[in-house]
PDB file of C-alpha atoms in Angstrom:
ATOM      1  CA  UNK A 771     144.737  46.459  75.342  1.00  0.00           C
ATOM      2  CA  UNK A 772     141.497  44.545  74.144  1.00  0.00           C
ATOM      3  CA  UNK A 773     143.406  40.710  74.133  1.00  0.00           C
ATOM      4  CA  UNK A 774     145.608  39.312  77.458  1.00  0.00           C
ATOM      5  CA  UNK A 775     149.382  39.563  76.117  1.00  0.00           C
ATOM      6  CA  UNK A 776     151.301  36.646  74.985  1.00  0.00           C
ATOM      7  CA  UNK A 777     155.405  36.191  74.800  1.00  0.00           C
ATOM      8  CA  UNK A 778     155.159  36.953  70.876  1.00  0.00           C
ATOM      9  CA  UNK A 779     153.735  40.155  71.880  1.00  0.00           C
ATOM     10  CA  UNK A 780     155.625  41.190  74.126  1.00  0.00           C
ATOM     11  CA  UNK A 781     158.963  39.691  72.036  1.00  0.00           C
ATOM     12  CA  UNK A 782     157.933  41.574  69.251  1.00  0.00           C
ATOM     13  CA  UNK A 783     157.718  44.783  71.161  1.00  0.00           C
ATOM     14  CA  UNK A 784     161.502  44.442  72.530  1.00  0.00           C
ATOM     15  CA  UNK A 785     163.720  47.129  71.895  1.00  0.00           C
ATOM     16  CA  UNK A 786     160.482  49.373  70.618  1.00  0.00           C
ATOM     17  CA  UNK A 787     158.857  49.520  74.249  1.00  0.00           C
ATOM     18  CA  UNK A 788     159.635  49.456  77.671  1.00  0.00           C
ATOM     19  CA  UNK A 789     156.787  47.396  80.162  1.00  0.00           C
ATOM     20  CA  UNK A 790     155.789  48.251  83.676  1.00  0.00           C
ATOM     21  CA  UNK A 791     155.755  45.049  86.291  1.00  0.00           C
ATOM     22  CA  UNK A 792     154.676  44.731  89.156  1.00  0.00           C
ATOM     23  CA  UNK A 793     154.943  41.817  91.522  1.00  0.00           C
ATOM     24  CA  UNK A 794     150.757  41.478  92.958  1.00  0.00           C
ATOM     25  CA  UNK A 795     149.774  39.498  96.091  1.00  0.00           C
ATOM     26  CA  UNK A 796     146.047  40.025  95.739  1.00  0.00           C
ATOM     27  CA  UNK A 797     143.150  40.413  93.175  1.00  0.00           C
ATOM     28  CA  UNK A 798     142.842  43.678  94.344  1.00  0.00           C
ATOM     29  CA  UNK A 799     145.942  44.500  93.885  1.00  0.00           C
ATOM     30  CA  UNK A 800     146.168  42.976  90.536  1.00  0.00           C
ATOM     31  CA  UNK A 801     142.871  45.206  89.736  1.00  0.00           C
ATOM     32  CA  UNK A 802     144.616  48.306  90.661  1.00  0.00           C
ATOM     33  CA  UNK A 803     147.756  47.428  88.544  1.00  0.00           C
ATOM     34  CA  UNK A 804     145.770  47.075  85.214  1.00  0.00           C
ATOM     35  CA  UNK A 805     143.666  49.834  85.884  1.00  0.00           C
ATOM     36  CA  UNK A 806     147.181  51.863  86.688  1.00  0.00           C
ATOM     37  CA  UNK A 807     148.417  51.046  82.758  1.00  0.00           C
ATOM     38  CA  UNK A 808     150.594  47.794  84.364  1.00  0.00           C
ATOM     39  CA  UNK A 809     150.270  45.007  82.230  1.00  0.00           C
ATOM     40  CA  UNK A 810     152.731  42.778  83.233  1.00  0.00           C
ATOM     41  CA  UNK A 811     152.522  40.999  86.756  1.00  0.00           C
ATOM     42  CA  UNK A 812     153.978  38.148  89.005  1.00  0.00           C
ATOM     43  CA  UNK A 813     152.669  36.600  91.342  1.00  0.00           C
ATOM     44  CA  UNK A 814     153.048  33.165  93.324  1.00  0.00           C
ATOM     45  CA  UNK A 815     151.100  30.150  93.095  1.00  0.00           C
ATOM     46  CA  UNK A 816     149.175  30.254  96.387  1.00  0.00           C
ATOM     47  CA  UNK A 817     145.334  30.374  96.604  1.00  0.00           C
ATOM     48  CA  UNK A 818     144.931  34.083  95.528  1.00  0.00           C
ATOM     49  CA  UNK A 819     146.184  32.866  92.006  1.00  0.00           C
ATOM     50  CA  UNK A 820     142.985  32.018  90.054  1.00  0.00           C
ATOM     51  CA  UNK A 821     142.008  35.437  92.032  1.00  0.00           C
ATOM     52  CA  UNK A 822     144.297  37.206  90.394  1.00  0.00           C
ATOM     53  CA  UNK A 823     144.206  35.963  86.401  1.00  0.00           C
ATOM     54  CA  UNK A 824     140.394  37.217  87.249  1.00  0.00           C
ATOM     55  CA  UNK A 825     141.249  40.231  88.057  1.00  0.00           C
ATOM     56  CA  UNK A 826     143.896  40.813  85.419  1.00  0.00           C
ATOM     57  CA  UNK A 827     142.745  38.856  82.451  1.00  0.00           C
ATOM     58  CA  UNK A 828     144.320  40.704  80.212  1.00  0.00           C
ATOM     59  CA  UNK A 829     148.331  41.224  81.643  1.00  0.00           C
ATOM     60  CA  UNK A 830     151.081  38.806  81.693  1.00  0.00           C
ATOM     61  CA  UNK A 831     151.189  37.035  83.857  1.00  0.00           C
ATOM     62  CA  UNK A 832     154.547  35.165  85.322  1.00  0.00           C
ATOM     63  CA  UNK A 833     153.896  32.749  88.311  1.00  0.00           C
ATOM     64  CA  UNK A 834     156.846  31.427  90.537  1.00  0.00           C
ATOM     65  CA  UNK A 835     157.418  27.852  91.383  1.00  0.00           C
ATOM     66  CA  UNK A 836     158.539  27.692  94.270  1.00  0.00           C
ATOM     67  CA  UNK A 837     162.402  26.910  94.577  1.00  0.00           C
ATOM     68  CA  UNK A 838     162.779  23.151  95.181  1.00  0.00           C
ATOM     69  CA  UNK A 839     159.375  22.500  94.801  1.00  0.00           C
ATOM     70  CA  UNK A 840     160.321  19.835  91.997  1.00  0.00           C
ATOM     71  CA  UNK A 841     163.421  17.414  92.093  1.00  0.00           C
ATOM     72  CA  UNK A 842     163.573  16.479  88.575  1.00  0.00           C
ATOM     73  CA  UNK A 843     162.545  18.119  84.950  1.00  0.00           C
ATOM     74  CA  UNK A 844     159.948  15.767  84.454  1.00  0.00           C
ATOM     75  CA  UNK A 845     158.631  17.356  87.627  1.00  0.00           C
ATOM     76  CA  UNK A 846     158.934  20.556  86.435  1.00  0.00           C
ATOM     77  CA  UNK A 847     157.104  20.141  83.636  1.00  0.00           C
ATOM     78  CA  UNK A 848     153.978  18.617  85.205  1.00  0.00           C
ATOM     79  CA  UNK A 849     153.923  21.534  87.879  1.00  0.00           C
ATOM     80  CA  UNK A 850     154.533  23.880  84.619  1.00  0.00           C
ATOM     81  CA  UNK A 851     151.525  22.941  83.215  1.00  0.00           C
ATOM     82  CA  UNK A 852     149.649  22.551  86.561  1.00  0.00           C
ATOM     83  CA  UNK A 853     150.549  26.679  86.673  1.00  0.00           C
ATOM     84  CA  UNK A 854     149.582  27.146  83.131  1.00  0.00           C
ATOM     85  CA  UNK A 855     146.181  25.689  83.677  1.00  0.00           C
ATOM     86  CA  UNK A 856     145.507  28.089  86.608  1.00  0.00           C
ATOM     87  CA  UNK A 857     145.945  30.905  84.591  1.00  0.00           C
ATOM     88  CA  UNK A 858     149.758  31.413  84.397  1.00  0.00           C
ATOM     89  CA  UNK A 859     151.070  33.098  80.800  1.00  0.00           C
ATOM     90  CA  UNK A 860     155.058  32.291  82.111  1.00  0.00           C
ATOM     91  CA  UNK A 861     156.603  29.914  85.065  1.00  0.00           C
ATOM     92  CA  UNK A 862     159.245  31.725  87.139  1.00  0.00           C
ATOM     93  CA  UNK A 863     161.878  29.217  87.673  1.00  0.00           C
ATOM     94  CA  UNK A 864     165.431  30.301  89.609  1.00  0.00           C
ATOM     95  CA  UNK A 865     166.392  26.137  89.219  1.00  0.00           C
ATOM     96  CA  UNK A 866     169.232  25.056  86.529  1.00  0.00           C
ATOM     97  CA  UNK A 867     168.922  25.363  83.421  1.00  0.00           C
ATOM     98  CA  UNK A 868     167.997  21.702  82.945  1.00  0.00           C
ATOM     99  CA  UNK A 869     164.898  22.036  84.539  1.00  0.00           C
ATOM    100  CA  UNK A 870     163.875  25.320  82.305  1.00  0.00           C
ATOM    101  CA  UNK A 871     164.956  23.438  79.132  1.00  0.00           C
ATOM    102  CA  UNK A 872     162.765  20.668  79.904  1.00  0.00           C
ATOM    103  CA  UNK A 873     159.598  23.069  80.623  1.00  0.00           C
ATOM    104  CA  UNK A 874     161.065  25.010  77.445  1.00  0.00           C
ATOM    105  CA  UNK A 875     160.347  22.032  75.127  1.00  0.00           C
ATOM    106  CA  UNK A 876     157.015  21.368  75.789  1.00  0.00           C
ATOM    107  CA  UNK A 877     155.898  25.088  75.150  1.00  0.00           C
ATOM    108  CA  UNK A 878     156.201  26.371  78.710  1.00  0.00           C
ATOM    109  CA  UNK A 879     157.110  29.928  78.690  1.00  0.00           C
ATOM    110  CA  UNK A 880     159.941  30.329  81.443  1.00  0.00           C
ATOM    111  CA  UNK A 881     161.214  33.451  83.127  1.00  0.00           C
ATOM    112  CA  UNK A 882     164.290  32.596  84.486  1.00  0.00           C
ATOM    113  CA  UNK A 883     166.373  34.690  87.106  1.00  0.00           C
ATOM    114  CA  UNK A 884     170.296  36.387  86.713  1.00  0.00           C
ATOM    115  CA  UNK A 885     172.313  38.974  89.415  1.00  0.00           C
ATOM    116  CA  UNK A 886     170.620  38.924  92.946  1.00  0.00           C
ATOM    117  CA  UNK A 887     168.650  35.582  92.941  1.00  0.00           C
ATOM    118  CA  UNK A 888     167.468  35.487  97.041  1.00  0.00           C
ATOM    119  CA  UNK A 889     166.845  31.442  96.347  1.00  0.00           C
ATOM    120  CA  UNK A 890     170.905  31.238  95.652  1.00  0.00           C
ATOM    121  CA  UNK A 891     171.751  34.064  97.937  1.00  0.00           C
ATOM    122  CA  UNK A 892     173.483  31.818 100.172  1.00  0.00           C
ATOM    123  CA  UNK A 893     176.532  32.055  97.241  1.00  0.00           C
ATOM    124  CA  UNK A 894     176.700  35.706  96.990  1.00  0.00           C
ATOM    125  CA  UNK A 895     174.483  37.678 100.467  1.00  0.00           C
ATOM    126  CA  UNK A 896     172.334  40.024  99.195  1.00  0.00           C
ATOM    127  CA  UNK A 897     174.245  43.072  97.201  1.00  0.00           C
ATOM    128  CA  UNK A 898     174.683  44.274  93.895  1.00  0.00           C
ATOM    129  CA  UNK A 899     176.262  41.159  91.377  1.00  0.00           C
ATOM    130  CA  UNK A 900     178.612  41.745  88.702  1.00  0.00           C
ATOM    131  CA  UNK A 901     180.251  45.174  89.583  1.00  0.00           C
ATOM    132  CA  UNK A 902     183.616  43.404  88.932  1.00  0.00           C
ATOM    133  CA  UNK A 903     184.193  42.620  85.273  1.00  0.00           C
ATOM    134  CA  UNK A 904     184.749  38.718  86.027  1.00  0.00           C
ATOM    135  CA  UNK A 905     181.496  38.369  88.142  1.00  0.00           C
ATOM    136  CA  UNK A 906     179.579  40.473  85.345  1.00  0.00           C
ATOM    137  CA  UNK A 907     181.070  38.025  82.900  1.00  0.00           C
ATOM    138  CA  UNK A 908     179.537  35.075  84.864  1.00  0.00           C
ATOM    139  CA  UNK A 909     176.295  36.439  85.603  1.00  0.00           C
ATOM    140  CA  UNK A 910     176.511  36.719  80.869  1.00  0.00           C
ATOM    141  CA  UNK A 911     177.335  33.259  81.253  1.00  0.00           C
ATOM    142  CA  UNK A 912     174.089  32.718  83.218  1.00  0.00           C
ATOM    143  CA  UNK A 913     172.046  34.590  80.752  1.00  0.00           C
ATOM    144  CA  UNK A 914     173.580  32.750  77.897  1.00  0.00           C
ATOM    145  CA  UNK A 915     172.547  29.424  79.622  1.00  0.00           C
ATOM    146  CA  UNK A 916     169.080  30.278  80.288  1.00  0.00           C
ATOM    147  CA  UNK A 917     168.767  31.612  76.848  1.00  0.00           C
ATOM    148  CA  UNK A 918     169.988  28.246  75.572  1.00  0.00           C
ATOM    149  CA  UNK A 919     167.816  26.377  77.378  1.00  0.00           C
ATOM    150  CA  UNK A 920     164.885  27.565  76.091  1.00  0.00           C
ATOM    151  CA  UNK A 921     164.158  30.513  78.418  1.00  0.00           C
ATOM    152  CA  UNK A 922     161.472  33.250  77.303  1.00  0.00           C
ATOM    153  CA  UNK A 923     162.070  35.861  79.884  1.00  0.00           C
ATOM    154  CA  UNK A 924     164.752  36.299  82.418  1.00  0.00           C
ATOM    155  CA  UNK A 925     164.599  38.573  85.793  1.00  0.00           C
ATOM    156  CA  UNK A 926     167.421  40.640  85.903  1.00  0.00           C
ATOM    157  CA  UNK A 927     168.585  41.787  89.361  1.00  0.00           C
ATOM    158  CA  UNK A 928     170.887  44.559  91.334  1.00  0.00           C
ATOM    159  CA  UNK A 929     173.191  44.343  88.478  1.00  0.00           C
ATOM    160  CA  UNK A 930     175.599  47.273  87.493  1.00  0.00           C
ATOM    161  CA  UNK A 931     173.143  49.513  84.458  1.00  0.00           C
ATOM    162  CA  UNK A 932     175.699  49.081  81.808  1.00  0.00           C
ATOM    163  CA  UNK A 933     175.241  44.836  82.402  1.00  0.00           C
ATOM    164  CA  UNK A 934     171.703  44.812  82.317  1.00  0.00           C
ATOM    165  CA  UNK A 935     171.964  47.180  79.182  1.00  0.00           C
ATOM    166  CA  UNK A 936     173.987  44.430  77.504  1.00  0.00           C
ATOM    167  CA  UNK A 937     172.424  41.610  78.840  1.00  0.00           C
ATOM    168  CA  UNK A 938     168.808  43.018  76.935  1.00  0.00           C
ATOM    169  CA  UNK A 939     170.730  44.196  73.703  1.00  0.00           C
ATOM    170  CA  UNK A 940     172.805  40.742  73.955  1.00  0.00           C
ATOM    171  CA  UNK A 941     169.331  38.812  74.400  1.00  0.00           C
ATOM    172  CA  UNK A 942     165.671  37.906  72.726  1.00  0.00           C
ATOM    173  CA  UNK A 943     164.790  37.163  76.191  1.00  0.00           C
ATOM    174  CA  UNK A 944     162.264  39.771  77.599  1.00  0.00           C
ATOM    175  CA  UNK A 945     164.632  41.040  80.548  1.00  0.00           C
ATOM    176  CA  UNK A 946     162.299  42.281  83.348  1.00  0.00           C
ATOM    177  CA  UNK A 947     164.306  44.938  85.604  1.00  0.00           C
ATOM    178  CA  UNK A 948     164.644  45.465  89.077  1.00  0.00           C
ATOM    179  CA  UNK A 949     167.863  47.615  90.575  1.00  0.00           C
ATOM    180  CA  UNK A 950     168.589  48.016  86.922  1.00  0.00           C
ATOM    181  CA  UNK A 951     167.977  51.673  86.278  1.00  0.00           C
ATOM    182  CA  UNK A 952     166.188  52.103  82.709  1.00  0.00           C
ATOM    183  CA  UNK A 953     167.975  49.675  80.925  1.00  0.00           C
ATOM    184  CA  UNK A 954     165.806  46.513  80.593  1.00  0.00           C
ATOM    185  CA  UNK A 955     162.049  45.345  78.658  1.00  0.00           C
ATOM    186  CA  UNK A 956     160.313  45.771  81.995  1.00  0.00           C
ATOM    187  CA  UNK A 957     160.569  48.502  84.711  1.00  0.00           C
ATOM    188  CA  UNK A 958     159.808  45.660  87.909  1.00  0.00           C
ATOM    189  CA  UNK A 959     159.417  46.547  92.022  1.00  0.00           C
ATOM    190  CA  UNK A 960     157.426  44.340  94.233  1.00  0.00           C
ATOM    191  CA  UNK A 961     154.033  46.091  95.157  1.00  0.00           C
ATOM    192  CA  UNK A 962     155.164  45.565  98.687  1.00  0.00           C
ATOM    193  CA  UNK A 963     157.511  47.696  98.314  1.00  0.00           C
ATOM    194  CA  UNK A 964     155.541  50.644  96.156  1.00  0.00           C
ATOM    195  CA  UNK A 965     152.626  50.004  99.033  1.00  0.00           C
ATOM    196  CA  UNK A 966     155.038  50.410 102.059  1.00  0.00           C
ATOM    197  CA  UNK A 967     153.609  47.208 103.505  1.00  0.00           C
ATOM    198  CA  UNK A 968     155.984  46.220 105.665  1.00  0.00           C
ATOM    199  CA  UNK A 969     158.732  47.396 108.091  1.00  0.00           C
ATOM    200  CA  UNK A 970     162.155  47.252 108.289  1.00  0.00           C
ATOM    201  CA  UNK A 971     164.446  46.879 105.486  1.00  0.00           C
ATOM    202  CA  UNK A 972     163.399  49.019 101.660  1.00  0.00           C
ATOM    203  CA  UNK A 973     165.866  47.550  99.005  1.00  0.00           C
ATOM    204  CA  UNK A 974     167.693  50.488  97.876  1.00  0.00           C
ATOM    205  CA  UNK A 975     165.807  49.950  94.378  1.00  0.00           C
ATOM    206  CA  UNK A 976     162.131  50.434  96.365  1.00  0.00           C
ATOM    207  CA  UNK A 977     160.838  53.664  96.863  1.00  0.00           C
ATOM    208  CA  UNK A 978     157.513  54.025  98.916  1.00  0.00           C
ATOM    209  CA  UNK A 979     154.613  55.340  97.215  1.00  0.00           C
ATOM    210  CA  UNK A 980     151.753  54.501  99.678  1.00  0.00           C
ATOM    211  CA  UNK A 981     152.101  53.693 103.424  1.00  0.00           C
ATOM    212  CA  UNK A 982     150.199  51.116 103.834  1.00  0.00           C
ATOM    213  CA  UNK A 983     151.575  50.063 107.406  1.00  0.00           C
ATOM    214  CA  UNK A 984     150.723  52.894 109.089  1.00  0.00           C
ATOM    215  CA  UNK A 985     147.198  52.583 107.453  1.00  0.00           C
ATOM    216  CA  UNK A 986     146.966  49.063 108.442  1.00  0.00           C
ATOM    217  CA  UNK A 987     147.304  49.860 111.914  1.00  0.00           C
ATOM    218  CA  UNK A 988     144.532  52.639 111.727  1.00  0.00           C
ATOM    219  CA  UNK A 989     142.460  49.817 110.070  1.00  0.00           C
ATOM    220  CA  UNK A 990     143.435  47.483 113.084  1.00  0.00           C
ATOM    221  CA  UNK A 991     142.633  49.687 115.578  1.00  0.00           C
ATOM    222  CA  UNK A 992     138.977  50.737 113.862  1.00  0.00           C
ATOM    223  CA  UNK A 993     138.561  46.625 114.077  1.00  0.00           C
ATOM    224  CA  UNK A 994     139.418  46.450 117.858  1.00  0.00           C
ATOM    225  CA  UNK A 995     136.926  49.666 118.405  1.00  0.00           C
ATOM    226  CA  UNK A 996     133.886  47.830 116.638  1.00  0.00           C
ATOM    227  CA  UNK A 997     134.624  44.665 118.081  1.00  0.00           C
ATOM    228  CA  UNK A 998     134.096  46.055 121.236  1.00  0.00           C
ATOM    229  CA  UNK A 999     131.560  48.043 120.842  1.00  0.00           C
ATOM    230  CA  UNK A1000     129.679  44.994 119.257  1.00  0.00           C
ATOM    231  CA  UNK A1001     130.972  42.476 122.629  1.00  0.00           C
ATOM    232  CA  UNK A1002     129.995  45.483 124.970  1.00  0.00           C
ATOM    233  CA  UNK A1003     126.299  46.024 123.589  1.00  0.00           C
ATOM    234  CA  UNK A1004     125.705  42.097 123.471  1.00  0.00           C
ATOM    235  CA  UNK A1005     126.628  42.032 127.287  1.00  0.00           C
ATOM    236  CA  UNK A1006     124.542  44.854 128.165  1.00  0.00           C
ATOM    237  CA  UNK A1007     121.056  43.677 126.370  1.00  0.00           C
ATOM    238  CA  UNK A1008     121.435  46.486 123.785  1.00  0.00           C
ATOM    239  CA  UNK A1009     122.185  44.247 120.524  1.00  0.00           C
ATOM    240  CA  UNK A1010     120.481  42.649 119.019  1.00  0.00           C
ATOM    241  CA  UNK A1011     116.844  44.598 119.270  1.00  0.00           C
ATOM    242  CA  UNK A1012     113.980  44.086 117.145  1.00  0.00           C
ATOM    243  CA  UNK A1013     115.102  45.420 114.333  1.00  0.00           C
ATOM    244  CA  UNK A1014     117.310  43.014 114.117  1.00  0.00           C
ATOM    245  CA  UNK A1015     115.387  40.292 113.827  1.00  0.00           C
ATOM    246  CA  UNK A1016     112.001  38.361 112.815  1.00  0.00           C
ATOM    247  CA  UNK A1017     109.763  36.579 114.765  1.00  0.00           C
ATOM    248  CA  UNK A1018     106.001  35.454 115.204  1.00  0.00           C
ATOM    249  CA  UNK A1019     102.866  37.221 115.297  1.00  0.00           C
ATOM    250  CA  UNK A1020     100.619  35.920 118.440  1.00  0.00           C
ATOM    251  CA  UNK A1021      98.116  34.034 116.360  1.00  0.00           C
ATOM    252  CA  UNK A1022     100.682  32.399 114.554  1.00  0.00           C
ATOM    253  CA  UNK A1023     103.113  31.230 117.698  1.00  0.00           C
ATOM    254  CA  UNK A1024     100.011  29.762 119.136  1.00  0.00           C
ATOM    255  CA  UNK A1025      98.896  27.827 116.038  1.00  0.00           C
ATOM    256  CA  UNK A1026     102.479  26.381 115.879  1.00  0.00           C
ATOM    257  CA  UNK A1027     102.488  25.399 119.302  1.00  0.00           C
ATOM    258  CA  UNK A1028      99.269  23.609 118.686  1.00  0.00           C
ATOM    259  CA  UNK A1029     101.093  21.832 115.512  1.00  0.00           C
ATOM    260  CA  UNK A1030     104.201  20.874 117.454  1.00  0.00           C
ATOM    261  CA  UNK A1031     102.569  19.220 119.861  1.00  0.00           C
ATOM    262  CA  UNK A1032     101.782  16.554 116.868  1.00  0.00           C
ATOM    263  CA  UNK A1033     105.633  16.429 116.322  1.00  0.00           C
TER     264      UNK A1033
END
C-alpha cells in the first residue's frame, strides 16, 4: 500500500475484499498493526492520537467521539472536523442519526454503530442482539437509518452471522465486524483483547494471542528490582562515581575561584 486509504477505496473494494481492524491504543501498537498487513484501525481521541496517524500514515483510520461529548449536530460537526484535522480518515459516532447526518453533509466520513453498542447497553445488557427475528429486524432498521443519514461505515456487533451477512449485502456501508463470524468488510477485535492486556472478562469473540499481563508484571517487577538497586547504591556512596560525572581539573577550580570572587 504506497497511499493512506480513503472511503472510496475501501467502498470500491466491498464485496471483492475482506479488511483486517484492529482497535490500537498506542503508536506502537499502531506500528505493529501496519507492519502485521492491518490497515484499518480505531482508535480514540486522547493524546496518543497524532501518535498514532504517525505511526500508521498509511491505514484508515476511524476515531471515536466520545458518547455525549456533543449536545447538538452543529456540535458534532465542529468536533468532526476538530478529529479530522488530527489525523482522523472516519469519526466513530454511536449518537442518533441526526447527529451523523449533520457530520455526513459536510464531508465527514462517519462510522456509525448497530447490535451490541456498550454506549446504549443500558437498553439491551451486554449479549448477542437480534437472535429473534423482530430484534434482527430492528437492529435493519438501525442500519437503514444510519445509511440514510449519510453514514460511510457502520460497526456491526454480536449479531447472529446470517444478520451481519445481510446487513453487508443489504448495505454500501463498509460494515466492520466484531462477533460476526466472516461475514462483514472488516474482520475487527480490540488489540486488548488479541494482547491479553487485561484480566477478567474475554468477550466470547476475543481470543488471546499474546499475554501481555503476565508480561507486564515481569516488566513491573524488573522496575521495582532496578529501582532499588539504584535507591540502595545512592544510600551507600556507591552511585554516582566518577565515571559518572565531570568536574574540574586543579588549575582550573583555582582560577575560577579567583574569578568568582569578582562576582
Amino acid at each position: 500500500m504506497t497511499s493512506r486509504l480513503t472511503v472510496y477505496d475501501l467502498q470500491s473494494q466491498k464485496g471483492r475484499r475482506k479488511w483486517l481492524q484492529l482497535h490500537v491504543d498506542t503508536p506502537a501498537e499502531a506500528a505493529a498493526a501496519v507492519a502485521s498487513g492491518i490497515n484499518i484501525l480505531s482508535c480514540e481521541p486522547d493524546h496518543h492520537l497524532e501518535g498514532i496517524r504517525e505511526a500508521a500514515p498509511r491505514a484508515f483510520l476511524s476515531v471515536g467521539m466520545p458518547h455525549g461529548a456533543v449536545a447538538t449536530p452543529d456540535e458534532a460537526v465542529r468536533l468532526g472536523f476538530q478529529m479530522l484535522r488530527r489525523g482522523a480518515d472516519a469519526v466513530y459516532c454511536s449518537h442518533s442519526p441526526r447527529f451523523i447526518e449533520a457530520m455526513a453533509a459536510e464531508g465527514i466520513p462517519v462510522t456509525g454503530h448497530v447490535g451490541l453498542v456498550p454506549n446504549r447497553a443500558t437498553w439491551t445488557n451486554f449479549r448477542a442482539i437480534g437472535k429473534t427475528a423482530e430484534e434482527a429486524v430492528r437492529v435493519l432498521r438501525a442500519v437503514k437509518d444510519l445509511e440514510n443519514a449519510g453514514a460511510a461505515c457502520i460497526e456491526v456487533e454480536v449479531v447472529p452471522v446470517r444478520l451481519a451477512d445481510h446487513i453487508t449485502c443489504a448495505t454500501h456501508m463498509i460494515t466492520m465486524g466484531m462477533g460476526c463470524g466472516t461475514a462483514c468488510d472488516t474482520q475487527y477485535l480490540f488489540s486488548s483483547d488479541v494482547l491479553g492486556t487485561h484480566v477478567g472478562h474475554y468477550p466470547r469473540h476475543s481470543k488471546r494471542y499474546a499475554d501481555f499481563v503476565t508480561l507486564e508484571a515481569q516488566l513491573q517487577s524488573k522496575r521495582l528490582e532496578a529501582f532499588r538497586a539504584f535507591a540502595e547504591e545512592v544510600d551507600h556512596g556507591i552511585y554516582p562515581d566518577a565515571s559518572h560525572q565531570v568536574d574540574f581539573d586543579d588549575a582550573t577550580f583555582d582560577r575560577f575561584l579567583t574569578l568568582a570572587k569578582r562576582v
